[in-house]
Short mmCIF file of C-alpha atoms and ligand atoms in Angstrom, two decimals:
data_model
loop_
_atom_site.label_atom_id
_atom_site.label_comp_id
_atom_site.label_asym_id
_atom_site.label_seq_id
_atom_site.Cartn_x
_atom_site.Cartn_y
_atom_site.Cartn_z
CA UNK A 1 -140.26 47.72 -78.77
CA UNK A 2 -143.78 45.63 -79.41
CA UNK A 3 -143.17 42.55 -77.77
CA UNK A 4 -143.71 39.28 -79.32
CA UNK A 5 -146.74 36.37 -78.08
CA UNK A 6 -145.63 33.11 -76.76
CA UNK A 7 -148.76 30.78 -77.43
CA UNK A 8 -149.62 28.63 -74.86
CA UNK A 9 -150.55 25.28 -75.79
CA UNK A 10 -151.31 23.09 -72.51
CA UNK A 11 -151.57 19.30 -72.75
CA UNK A 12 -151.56 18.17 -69.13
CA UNK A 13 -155.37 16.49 -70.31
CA UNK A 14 -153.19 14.53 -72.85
CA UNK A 15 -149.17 14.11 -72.16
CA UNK A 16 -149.74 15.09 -68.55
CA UNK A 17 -152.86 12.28 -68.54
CA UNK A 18 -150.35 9.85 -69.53
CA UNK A 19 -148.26 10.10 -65.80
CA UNK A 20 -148.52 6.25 -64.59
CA UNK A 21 -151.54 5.67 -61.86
CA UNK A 22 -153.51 8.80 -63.10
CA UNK A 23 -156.52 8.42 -64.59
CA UNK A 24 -159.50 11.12 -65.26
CA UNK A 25 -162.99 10.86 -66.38
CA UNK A 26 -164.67 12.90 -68.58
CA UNK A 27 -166.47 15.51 -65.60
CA UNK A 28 -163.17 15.65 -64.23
CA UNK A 29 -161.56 16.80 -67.57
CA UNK A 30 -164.37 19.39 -68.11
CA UNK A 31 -163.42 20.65 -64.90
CA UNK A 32 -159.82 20.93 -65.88
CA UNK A 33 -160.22 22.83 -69.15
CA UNK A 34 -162.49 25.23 -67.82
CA UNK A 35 -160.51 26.43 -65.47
CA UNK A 36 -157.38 25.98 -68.23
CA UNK A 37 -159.77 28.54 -70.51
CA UNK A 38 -159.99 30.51 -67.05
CA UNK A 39 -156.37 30.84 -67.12
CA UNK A 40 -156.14 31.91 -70.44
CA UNK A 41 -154.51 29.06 -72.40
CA UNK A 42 -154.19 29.46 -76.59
CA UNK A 43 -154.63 25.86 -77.23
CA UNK A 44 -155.91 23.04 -74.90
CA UNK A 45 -154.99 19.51 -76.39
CA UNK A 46 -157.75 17.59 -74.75
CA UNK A 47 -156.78 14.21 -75.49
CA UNK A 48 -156.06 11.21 -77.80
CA UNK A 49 -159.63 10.51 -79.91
CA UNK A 50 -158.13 6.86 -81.16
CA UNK A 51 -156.66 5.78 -78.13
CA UNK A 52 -160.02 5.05 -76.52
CA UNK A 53 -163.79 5.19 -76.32
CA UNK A 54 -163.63 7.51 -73.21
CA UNK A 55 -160.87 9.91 -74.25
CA UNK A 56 -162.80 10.62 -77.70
CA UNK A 57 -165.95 11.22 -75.27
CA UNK A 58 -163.76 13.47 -73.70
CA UNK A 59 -162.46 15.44 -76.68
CA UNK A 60 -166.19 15.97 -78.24
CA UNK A 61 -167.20 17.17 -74.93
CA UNK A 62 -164.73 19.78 -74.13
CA UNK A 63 -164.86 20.77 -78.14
CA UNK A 64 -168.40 21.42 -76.81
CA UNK A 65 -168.12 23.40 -73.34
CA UNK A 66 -164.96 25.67 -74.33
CA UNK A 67 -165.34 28.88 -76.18
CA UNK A 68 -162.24 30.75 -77.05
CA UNK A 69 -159.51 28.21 -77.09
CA UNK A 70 -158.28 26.13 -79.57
CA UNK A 71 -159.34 22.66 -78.97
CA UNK A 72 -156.66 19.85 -80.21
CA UNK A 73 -156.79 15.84 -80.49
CA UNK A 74 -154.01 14.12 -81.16
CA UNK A 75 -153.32 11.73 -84.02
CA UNK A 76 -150.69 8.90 -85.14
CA UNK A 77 -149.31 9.38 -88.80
CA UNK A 78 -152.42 7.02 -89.48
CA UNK A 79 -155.50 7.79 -91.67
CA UNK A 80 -158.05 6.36 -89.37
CA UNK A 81 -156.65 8.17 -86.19
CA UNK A 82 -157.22 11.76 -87.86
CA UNK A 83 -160.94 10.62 -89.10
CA UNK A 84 -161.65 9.42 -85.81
CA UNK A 85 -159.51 13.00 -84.11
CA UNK A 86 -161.65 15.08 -86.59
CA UNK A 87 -164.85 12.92 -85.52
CA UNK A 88 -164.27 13.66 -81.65
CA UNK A 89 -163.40 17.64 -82.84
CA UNK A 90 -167.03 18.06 -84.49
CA UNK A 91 -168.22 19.98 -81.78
CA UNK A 92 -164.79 22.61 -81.47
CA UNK A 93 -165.53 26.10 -82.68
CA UNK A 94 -161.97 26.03 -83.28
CA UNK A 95 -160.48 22.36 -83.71
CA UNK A 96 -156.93 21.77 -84.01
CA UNK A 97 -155.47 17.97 -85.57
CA UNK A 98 -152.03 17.15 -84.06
CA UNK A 99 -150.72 14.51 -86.27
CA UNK A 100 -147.09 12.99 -86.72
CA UNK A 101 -144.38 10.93 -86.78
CA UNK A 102 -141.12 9.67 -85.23
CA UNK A 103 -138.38 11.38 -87.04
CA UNK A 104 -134.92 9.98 -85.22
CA UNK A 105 -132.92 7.08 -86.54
CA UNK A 106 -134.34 5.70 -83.45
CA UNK A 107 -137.92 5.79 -84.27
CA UNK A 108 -137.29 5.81 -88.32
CA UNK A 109 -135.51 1.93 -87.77
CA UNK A 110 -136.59 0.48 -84.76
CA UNK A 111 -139.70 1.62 -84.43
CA UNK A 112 -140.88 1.87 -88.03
CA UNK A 113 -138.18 -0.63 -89.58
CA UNK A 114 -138.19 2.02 -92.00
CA UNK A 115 -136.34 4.40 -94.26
CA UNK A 116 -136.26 8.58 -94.05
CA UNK A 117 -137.98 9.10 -97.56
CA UNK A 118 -140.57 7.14 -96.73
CA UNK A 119 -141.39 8.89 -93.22
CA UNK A 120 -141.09 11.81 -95.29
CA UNK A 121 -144.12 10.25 -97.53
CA UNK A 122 -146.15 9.19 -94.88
CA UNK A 123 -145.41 12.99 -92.51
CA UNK A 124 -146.87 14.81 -95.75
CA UNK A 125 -149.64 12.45 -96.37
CA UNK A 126 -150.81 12.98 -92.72
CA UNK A 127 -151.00 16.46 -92.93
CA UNK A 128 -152.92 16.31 -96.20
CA UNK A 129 -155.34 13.86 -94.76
CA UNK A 130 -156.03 16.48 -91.93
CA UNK A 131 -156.18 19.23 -93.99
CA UNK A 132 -159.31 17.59 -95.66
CA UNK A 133 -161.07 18.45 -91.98
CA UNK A 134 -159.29 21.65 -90.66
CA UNK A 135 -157.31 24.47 -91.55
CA UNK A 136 -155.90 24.52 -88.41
CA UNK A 137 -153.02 21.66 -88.25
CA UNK A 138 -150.20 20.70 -86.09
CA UNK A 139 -147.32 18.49 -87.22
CA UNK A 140 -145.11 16.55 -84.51
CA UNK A 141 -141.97 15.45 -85.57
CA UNK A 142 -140.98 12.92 -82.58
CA UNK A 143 -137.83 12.77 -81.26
CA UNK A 144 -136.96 15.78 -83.13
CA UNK A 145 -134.32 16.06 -79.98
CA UNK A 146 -132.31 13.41 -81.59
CA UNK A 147 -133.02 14.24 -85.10
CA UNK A 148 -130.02 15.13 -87.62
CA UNK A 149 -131.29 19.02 -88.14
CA UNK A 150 -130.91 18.74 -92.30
CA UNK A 151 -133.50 15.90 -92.31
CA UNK A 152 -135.84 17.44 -89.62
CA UNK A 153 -135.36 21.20 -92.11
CA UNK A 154 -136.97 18.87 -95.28
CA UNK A 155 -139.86 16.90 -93.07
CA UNK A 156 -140.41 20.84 -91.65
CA UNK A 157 -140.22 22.24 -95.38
CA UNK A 158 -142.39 19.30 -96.49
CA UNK A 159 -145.13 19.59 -94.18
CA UNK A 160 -145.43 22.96 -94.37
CA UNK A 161 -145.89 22.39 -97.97
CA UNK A 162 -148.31 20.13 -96.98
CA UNK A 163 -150.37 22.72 -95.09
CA UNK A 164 -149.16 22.13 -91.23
CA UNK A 165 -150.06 25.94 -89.92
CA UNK A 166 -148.19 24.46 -86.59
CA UNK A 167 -145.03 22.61 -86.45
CA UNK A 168 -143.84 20.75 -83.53
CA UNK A 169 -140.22 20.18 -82.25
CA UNK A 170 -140.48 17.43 -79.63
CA UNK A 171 -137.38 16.56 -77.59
CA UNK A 172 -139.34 13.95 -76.40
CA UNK A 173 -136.36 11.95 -74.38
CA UNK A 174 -135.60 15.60 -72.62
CA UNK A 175 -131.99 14.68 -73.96
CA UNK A 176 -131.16 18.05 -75.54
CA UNK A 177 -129.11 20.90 -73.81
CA UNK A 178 -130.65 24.37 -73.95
CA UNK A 179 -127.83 25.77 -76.20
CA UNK A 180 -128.57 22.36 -78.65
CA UNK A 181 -132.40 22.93 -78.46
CA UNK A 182 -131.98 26.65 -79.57
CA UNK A 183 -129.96 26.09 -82.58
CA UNK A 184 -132.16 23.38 -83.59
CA UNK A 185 -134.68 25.82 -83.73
CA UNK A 186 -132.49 28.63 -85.10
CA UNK A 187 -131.38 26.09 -87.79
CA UNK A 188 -134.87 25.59 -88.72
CA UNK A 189 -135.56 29.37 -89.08
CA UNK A 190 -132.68 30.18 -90.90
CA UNK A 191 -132.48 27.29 -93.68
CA UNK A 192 -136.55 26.30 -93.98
CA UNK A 193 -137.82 28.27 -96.70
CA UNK A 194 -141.43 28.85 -96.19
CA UNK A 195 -140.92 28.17 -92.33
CA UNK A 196 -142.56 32.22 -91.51
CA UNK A 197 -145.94 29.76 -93.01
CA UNK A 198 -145.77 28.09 -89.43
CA UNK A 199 -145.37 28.40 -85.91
CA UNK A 200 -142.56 26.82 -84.66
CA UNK A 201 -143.45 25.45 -81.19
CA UNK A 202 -141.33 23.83 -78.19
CA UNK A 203 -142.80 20.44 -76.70
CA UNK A 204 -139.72 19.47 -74.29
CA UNK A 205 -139.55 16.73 -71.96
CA UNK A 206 -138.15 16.71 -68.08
CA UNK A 207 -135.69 13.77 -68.10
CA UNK A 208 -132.68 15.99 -67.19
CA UNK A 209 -134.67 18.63 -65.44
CA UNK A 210 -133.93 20.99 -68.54
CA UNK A 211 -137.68 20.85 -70.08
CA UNK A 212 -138.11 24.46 -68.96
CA UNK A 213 -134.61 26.44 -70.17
CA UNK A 214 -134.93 24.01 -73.37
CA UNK A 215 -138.32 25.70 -74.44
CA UNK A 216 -137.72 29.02 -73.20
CA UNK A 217 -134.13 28.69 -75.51
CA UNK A 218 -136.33 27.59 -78.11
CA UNK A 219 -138.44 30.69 -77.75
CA UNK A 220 -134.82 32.96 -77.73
CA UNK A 221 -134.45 31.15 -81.24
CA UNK A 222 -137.83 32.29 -82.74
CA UNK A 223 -140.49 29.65 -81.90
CA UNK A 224 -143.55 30.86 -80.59
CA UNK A 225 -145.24 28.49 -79.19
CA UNK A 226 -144.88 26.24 -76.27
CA UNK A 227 -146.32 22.63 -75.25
CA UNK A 228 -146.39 22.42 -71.49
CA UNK A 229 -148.50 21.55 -68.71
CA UNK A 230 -149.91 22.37 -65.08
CA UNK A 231 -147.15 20.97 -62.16
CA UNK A 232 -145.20 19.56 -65.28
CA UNK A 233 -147.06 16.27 -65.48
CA UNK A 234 -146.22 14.06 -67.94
CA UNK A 235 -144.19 10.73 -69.58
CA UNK A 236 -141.38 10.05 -66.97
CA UNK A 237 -140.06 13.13 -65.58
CA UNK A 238 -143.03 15.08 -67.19
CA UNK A 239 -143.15 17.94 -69.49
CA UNK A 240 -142.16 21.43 -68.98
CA UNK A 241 -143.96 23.03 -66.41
CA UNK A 242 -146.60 26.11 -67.52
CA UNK A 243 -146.25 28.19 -64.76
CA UNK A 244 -142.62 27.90 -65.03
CA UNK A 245 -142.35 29.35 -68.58
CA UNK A 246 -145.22 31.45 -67.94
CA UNK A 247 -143.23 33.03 -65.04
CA UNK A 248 -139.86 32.66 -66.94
CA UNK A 249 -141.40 34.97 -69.39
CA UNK A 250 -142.97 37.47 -67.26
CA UNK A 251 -140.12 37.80 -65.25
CA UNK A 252 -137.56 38.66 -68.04
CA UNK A 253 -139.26 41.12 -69.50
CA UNK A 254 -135.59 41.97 -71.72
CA UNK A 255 -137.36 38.30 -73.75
CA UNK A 256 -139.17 40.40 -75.60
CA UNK A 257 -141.79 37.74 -74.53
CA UNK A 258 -145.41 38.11 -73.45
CA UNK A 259 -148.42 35.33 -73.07
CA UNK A 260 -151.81 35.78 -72.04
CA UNK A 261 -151.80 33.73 -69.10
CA UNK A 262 -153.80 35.05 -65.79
CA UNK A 263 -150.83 34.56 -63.31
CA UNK A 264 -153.31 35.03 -59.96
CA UNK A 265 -154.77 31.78 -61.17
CA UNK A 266 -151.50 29.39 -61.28
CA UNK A 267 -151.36 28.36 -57.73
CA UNK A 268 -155.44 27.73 -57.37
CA UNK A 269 -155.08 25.58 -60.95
CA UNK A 270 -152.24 24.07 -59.66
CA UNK A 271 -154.22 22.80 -56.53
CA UNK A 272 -157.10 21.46 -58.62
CA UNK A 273 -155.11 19.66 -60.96
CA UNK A 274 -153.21 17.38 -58.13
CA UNK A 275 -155.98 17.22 -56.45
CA UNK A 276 -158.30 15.49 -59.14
CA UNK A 277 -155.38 13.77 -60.46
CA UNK A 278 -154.58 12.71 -57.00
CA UNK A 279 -150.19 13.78 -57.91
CA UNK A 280 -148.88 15.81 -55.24
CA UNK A 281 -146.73 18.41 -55.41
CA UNK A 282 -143.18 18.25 -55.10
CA UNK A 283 -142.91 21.15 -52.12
CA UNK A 284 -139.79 22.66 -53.81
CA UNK A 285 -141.68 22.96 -57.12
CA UNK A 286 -140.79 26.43 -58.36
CA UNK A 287 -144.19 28.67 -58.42
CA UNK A 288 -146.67 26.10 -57.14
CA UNK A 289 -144.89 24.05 -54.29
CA UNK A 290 -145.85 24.20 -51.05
CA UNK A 291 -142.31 25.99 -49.80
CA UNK A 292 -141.78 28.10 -53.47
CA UNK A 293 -142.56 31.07 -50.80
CA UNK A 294 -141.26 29.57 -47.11
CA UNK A 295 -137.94 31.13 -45.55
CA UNK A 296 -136.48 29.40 -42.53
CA UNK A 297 -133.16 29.61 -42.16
CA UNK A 298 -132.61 32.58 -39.95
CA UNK A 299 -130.13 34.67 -42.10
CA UNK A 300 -132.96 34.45 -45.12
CA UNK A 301 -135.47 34.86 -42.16
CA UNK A 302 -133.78 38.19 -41.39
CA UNK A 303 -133.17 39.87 -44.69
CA UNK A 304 -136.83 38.60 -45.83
CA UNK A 305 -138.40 40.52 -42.96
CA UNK A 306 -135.78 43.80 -43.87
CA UNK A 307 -137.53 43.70 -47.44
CA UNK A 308 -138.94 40.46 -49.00
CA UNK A 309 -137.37 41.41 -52.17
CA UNK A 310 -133.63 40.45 -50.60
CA UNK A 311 -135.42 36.59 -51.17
CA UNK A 312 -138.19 36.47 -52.89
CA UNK A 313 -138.20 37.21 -57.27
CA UNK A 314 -141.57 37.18 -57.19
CA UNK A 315 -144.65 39.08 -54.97
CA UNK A 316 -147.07 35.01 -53.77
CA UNK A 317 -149.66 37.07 -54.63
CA UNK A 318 -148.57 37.52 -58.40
CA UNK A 319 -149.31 34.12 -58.50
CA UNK A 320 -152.16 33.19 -56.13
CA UNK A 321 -150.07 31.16 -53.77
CA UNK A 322 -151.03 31.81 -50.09
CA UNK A 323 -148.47 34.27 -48.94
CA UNK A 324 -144.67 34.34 -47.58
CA UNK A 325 -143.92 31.76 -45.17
CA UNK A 326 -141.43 32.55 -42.23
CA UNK A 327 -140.90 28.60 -40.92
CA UNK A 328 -139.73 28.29 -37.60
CA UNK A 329 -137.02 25.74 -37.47
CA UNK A 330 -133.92 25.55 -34.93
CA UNK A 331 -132.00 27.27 -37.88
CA UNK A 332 -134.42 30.34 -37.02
CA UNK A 333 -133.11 33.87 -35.95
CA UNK A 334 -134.15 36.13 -33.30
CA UNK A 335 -136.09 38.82 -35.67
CA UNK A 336 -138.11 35.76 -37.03
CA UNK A 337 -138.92 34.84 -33.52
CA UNK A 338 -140.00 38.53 -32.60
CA UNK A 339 -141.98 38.75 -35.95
CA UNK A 340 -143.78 35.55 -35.48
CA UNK A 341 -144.75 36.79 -31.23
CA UNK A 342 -145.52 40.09 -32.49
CA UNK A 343 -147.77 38.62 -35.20
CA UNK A 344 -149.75 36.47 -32.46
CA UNK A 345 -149.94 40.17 -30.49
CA UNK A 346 -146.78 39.71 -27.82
CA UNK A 347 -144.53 42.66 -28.00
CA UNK A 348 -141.69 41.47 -26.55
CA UNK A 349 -138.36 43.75 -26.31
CA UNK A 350 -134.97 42.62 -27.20
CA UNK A 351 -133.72 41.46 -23.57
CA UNK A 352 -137.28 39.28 -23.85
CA UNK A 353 -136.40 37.94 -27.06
CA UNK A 354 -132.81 37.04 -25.74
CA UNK A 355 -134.35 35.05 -22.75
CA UNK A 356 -137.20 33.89 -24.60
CA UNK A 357 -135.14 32.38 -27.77
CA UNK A 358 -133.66 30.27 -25.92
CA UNK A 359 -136.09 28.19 -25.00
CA UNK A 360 -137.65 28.34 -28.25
CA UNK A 361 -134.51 26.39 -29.36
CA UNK A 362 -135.24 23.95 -26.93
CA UNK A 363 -138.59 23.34 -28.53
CA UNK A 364 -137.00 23.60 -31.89
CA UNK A 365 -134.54 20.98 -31.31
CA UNK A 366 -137.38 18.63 -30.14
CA UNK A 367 -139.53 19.57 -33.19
CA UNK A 368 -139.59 19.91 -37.07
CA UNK A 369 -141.26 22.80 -36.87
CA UNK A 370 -142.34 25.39 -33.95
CA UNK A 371 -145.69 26.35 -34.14
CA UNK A 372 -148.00 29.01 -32.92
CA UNK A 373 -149.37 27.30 -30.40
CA UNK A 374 -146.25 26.14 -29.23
CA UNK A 375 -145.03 29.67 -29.36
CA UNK A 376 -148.27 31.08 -27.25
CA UNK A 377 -147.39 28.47 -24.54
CA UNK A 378 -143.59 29.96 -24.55
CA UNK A 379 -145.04 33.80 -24.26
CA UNK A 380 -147.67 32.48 -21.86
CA UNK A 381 -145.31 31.30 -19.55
CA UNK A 382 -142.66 33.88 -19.33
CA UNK A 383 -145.21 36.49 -18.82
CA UNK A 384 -146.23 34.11 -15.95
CA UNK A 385 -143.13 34.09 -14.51
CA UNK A 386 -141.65 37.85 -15.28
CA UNK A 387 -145.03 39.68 -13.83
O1 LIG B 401 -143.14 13.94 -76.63
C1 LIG B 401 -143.63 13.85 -77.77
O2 LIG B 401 -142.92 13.69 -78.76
C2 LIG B 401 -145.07 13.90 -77.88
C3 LIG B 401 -145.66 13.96 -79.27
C4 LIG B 401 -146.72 12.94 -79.42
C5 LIG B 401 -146.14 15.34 -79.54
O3 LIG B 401 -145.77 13.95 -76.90
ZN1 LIG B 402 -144.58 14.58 -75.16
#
């Protein structure tokens, strides 16, 4: 059966930019979606052309430097933010306008002290308005999470009408569970008319830790795109994670789901992106922390060593990380101990294992973490003494 394309549309140089105390300059952003190009991204959003002087710097010189992907700046509702977004996308081969509105009660009364008909107005004007500059543009309907679904199906129907060629489900307070997400998304295929006119696409936020399974349900329930972004950086919590869907996807191959995202590369982009961001990652972080591939507790340690595929879903190498990790910790076994001598060239036999792990739990209960060199100085000495 052909399988379908996810599209992958990063914005960690927009929504991720937006994580409190990180701040990049223009270089630093080049850097970023070259290597996001590298990786094989659809669509880079590359900033916020209205927000400031710097970031629409930014956007016109990444529209400049990047070849193949889309190149997106985002917009309010708000005629002057898409002439200024279209101004900054000049130099895009292929410029994308993101432009929209809040959609919730929430955002519809507090924010807007306003009434649904006239969001409705004011979503299809924006999309008009960007139409004038692109062919290629992406509606946002905020808070969509929190949206009654038969108001979000007539903004959706509307905008599509309007010419949106993208249309964005935000669940931008990460309050939806997957099965909700999904049937938001199924109810928007199912009563939207002319929705086969658009790509649906998942933008999901972290603030229950269910960014990830919300956009990969959306996916299950026909969108096609997803909004993520490297190490899930973002408002709060963050968005969801690329290399988690990416790896989601390429894992369950039964999805029916394929992007065209160079895997080797997510660890390496992972690095450069906390490092010029200065965010480090959380070491549990599925795909890109630093122990997503360590084993220490000595049962693991043991069936690891039998075949790595009793603990490990995925080969480090699929994804450029550094390798498998056997920690030595007090909760260590025997085989990891052997493995780890007969790695630093001691062949030890079982009786010299016996005799020699004990002491190694000495050192273990003194220390985090045993190390090589602690490990030589153990071999070292009981070939000193046993000779
Ligand atoms: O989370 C959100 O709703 C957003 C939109 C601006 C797309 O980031
Ligand atoms: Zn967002």
């Amino acid at each position: 059966m052909p399988k379908n394309k996810v599209y992958i549309f990063d914005t960690t140089l927009r929504d991720g930019e937006q994580v409190p105390g990180c701040k990049l300059n223009t270089k630093e952003k080049i850097e970023i979606a070259l290597a996001l190009e590298e990786l094989g991204v659809d669509i880079i959003e590359a900033g916020f052309p209205i927000s400031s002087p710097g970031d629409f710097k930014s956007v016109s010189e990444i529209g400049a430097v990047i070849k193949n992907a889309v190149i997106c700046g985002l917009s309010r509702a708000v005629q002057k933010d898409i002439e200024v977004a279209a101004e900054a996308l000049k130099t895009a081969k292929r410029p994308r306008i993101h432009t929209g509105i809040g959609t919730s009660d929430f955002h519809i009364k507090s924010k807007f002290n306003s009434t649904r008909e006239e969001i409705l107005e004011r979503a299809k004007q924006a999309v008009k308005w960007a139409r004038n500059y692109t062919n290629d543009v992406e509606f946002y309907a905020e808070d969509a999470g929190r949206t009654e679904n038969e108001y979000l199906a007539r903004v959706v129907e509307a905008v599509i009408a309007a010419g949106a060629t993208t249309v964005n489900i935000p669940d931008t307070t990460g309050y939806c569970l997957p099965h909700q997400y999904g049937e938001k998304i199924a109810y928007l295929i199912n009563n939207v008319p002319n929705i086969d006119k658009a790509v649906i696409s998942c933008h999901c936020h972290n603030d229950l830790g269910l960014a990830t399974a919300n956009s990969i349900a959306g996916a299950m329930n026909g969108a096609r795109q997803i909004e993520c972004t490297i190490n899930g950086l973002g408002e709060r919590a963050g968005n969801t994670s690329l290399e988690e869907v990416v790896m989601v996807i390429q894992q369950h191959q039964t999805l029916g789901f394929y992007t065209d995202i160079k895997t080797q590369q997510l660890n390496p982009l992972s690095r450069l992106v906390s490092d010029t961001m200065r965010m480090p990652v959380q070491p549990n972080k599925a795909i890109v922390g630093a122990n997503a591939f360590s084993h220490s507790s000595g049962i693991h340690q043991d069936g690891f060593l039998k075949d790595a595929q009793t603990y490990e879903i995925i080969n480090p190498e699929q994804v450029g990380a550094d390798g498998s990790k056997i920690v030595l910790t007090a909760r260590s076994g025997r085989s990891a101990l052997a493995h780890r001598f007969h790695k630093l060239g001691f062949m030890f036999n079982r009786n010299d294992i016996d005799v020699l792990y004990d002491q190694f739990l000495k050192v273990a209960d003194r220390k985090k973490e045993v190390e090589d060199e602690d490990l030589k100085v153990l071999a070292n000495q009981y070939q000193a003494a046993t000779v």
